[in-house]
PDB file of C-alpha atoms in Angstrom:
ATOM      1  CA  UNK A  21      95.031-271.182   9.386  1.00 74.00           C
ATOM      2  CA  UNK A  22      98.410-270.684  11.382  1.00 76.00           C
ATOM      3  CA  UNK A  23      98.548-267.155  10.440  1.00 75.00           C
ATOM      4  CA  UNK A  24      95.517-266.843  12.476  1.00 79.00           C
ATOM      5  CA  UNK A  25      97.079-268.166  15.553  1.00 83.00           C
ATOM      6  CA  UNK A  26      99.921-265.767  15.619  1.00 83.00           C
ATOM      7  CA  UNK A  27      99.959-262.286  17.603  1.00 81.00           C
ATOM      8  CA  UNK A  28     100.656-259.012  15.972  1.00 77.00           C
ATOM      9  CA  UNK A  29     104.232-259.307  17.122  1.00 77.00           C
ATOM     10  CA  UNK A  30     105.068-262.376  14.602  1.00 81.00           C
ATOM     11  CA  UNK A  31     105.009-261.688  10.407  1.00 84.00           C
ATOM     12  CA  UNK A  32     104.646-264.178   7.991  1.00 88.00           C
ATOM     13  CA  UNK A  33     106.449-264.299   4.526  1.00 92.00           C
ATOM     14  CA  UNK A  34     103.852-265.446   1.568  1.00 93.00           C
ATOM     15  CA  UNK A  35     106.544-267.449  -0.096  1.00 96.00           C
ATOM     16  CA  UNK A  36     104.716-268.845  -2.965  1.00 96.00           C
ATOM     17  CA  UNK A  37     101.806-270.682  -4.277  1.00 95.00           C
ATOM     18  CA  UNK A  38     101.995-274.873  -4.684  1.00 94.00           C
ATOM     19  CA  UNK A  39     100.322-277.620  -5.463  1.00 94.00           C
ATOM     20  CA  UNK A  40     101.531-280.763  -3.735  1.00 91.00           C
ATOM     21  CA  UNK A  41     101.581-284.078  -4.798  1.00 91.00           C
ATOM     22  CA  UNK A  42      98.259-286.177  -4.432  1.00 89.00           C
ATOM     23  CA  UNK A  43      96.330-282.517  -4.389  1.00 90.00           C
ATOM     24  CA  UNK A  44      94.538-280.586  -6.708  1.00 90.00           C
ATOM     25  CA  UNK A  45      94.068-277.284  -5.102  1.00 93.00           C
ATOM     26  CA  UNK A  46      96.625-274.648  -4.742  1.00 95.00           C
ATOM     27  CA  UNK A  47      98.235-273.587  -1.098  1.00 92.00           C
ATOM     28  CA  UNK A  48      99.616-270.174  -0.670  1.00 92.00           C
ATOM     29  CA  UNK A  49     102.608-270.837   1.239  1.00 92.00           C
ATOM     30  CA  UNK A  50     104.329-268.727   4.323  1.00 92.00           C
ATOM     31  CA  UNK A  51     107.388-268.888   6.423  1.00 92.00           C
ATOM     32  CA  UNK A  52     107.200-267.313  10.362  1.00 90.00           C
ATOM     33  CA  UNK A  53     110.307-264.621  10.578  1.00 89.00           C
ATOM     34  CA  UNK A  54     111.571-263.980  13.542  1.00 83.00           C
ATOM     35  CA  UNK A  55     111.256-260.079  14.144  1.00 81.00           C
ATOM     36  CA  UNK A  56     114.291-259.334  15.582  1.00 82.00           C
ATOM     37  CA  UNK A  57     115.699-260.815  12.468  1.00 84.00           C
ATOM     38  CA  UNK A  58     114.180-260.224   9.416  1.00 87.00           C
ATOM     39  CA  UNK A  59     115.102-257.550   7.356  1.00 93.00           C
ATOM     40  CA  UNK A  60     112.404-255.114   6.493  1.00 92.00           C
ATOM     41  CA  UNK A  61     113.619-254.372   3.326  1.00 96.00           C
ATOM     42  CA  UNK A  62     114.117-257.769   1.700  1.00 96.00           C
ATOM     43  CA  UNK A  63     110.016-258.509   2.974  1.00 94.00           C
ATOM     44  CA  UNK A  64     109.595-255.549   0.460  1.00 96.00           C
ATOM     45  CA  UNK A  65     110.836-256.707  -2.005  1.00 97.00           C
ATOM     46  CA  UNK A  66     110.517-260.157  -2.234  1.00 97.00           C
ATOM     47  CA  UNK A  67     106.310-259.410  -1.993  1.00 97.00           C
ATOM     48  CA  UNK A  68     107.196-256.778  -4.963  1.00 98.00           C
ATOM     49  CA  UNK A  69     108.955-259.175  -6.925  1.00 98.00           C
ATOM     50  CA  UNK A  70     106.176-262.338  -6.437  1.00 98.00           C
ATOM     51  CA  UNK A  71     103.455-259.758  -7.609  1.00 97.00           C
ATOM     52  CA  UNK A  72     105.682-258.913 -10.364  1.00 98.00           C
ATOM     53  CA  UNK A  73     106.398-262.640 -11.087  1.00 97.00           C
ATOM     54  CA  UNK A  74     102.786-263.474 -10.415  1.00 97.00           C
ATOM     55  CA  UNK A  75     101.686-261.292 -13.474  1.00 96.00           C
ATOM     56  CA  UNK A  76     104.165-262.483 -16.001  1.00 96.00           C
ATOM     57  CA  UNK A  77     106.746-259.338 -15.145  1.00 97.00           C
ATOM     58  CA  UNK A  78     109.435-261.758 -15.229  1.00 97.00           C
ATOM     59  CA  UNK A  79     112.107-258.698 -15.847  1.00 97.00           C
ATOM     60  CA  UNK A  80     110.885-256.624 -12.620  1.00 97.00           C
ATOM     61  CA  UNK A  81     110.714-259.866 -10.529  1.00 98.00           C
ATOM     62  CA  UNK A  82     113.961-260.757 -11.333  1.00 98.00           C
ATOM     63  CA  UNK A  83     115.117-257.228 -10.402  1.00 98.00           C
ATOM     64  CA  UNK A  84     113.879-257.475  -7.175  1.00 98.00           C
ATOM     65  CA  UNK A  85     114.918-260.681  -6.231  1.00 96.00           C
ATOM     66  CA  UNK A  86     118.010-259.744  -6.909  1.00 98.00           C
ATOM     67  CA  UNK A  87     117.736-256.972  -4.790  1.00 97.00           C
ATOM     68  CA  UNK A  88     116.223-259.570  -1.960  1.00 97.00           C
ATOM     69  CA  UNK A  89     119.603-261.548  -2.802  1.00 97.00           C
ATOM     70  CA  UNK A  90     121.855-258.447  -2.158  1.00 97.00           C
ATOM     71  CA  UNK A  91     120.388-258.037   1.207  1.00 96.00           C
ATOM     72  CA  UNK A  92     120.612-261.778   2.311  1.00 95.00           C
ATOM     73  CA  UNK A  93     122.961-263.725   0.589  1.00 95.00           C
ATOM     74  CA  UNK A  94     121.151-266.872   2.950  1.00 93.00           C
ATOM     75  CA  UNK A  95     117.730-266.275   1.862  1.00 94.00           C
ATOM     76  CA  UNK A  96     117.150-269.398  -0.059  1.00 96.00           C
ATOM     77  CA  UNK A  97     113.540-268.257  -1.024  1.00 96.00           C
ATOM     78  CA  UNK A  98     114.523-265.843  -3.253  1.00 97.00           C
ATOM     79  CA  UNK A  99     117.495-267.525  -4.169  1.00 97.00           C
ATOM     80  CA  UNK A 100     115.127-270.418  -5.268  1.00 96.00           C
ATOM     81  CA  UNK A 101     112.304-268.041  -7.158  1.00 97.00           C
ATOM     82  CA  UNK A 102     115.283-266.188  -8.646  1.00 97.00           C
ATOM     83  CA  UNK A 103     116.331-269.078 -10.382  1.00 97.00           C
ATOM     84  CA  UNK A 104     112.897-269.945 -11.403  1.00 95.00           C
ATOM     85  CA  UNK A 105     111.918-267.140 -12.754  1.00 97.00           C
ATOM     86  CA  UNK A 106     115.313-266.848 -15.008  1.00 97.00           C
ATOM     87  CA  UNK A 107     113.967-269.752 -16.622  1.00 96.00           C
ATOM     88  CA  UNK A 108     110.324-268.741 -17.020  1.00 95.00           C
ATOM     89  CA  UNK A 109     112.031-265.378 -19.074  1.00 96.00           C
ATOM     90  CA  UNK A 110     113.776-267.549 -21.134  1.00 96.00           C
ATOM     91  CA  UNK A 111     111.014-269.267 -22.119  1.00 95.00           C
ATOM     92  CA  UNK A 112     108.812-265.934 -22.445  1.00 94.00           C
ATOM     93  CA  UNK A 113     111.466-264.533 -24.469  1.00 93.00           C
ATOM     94  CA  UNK A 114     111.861-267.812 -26.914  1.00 93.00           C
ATOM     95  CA  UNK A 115     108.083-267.649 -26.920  1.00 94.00           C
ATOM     96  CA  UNK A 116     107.793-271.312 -25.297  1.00 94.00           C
ATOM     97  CA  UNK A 117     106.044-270.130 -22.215  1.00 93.00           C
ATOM     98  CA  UNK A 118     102.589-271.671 -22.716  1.00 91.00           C
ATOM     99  CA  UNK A 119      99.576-269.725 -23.152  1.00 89.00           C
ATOM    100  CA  UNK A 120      97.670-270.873 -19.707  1.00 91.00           C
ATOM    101  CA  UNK A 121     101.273-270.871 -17.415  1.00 93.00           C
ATOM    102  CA  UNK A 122      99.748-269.603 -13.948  1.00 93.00           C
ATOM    103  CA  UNK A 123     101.812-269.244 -11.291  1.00 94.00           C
ATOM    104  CA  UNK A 124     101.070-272.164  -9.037  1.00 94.00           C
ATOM    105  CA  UNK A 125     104.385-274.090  -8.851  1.00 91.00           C
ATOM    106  CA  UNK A 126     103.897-277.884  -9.196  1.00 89.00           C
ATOM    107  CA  UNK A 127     105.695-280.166  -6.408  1.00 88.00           C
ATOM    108  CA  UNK A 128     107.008-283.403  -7.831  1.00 83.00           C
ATOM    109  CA  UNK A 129     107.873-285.152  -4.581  1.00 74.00           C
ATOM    110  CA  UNK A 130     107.256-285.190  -1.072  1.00 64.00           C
TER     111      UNK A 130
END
């Protein structure tokens, strides 16, 4: 609903997709960038890398978010789904990622 507030001259981020505590229904999350300083190329591939991540292409997300964490060494996003996502291979590759994993991260506390 924000995102339909803001003028052509402010971008959004989709960060991520969360279910918070007390809810049942999934929110696709954003953050506002400022334009004069985001970097074009980590928006690029941080939305490459969450498609990637989104359908189970752990190894190509984590390539890219790497990549995102090359460019800004600050950007706690993909520092954050980086880590995640490490984790989620591991599991894929010890076969212990369950059947139905979707990815809608679950938020424990407020």
């Amino acid at each position: 609903n924000t995102a339909k507030l803001l003028d052509e001259t402010q971008k959004l981020r989709e960060i991520d997709t969360i279910i918070v505590p007390g809810k049942d229904t999934p929110l696709d999350i954003f953050e506002l960038l400022d334009p004069n300083d985001c970097i074009p190329e980590l928006i690029k591939n941080y939305s490459i890398a969450l498609n990637q991540y989104r359908n189970k292409n752990f190894e190509d997300a984590i390539k890219q978010w790497q990549v995102c964490v090359k460019l800004d060494k600050k950007d706690k996003a993909s520092q954050v789904m980086l880590e995640r996502t490490l984790k989620l291979r591991e599991q894929q590759l010890k076969s212990q990622l369950p059947e139905d994993w979707t990815p809608v991260w679950i938020v424990e506390n407020k």
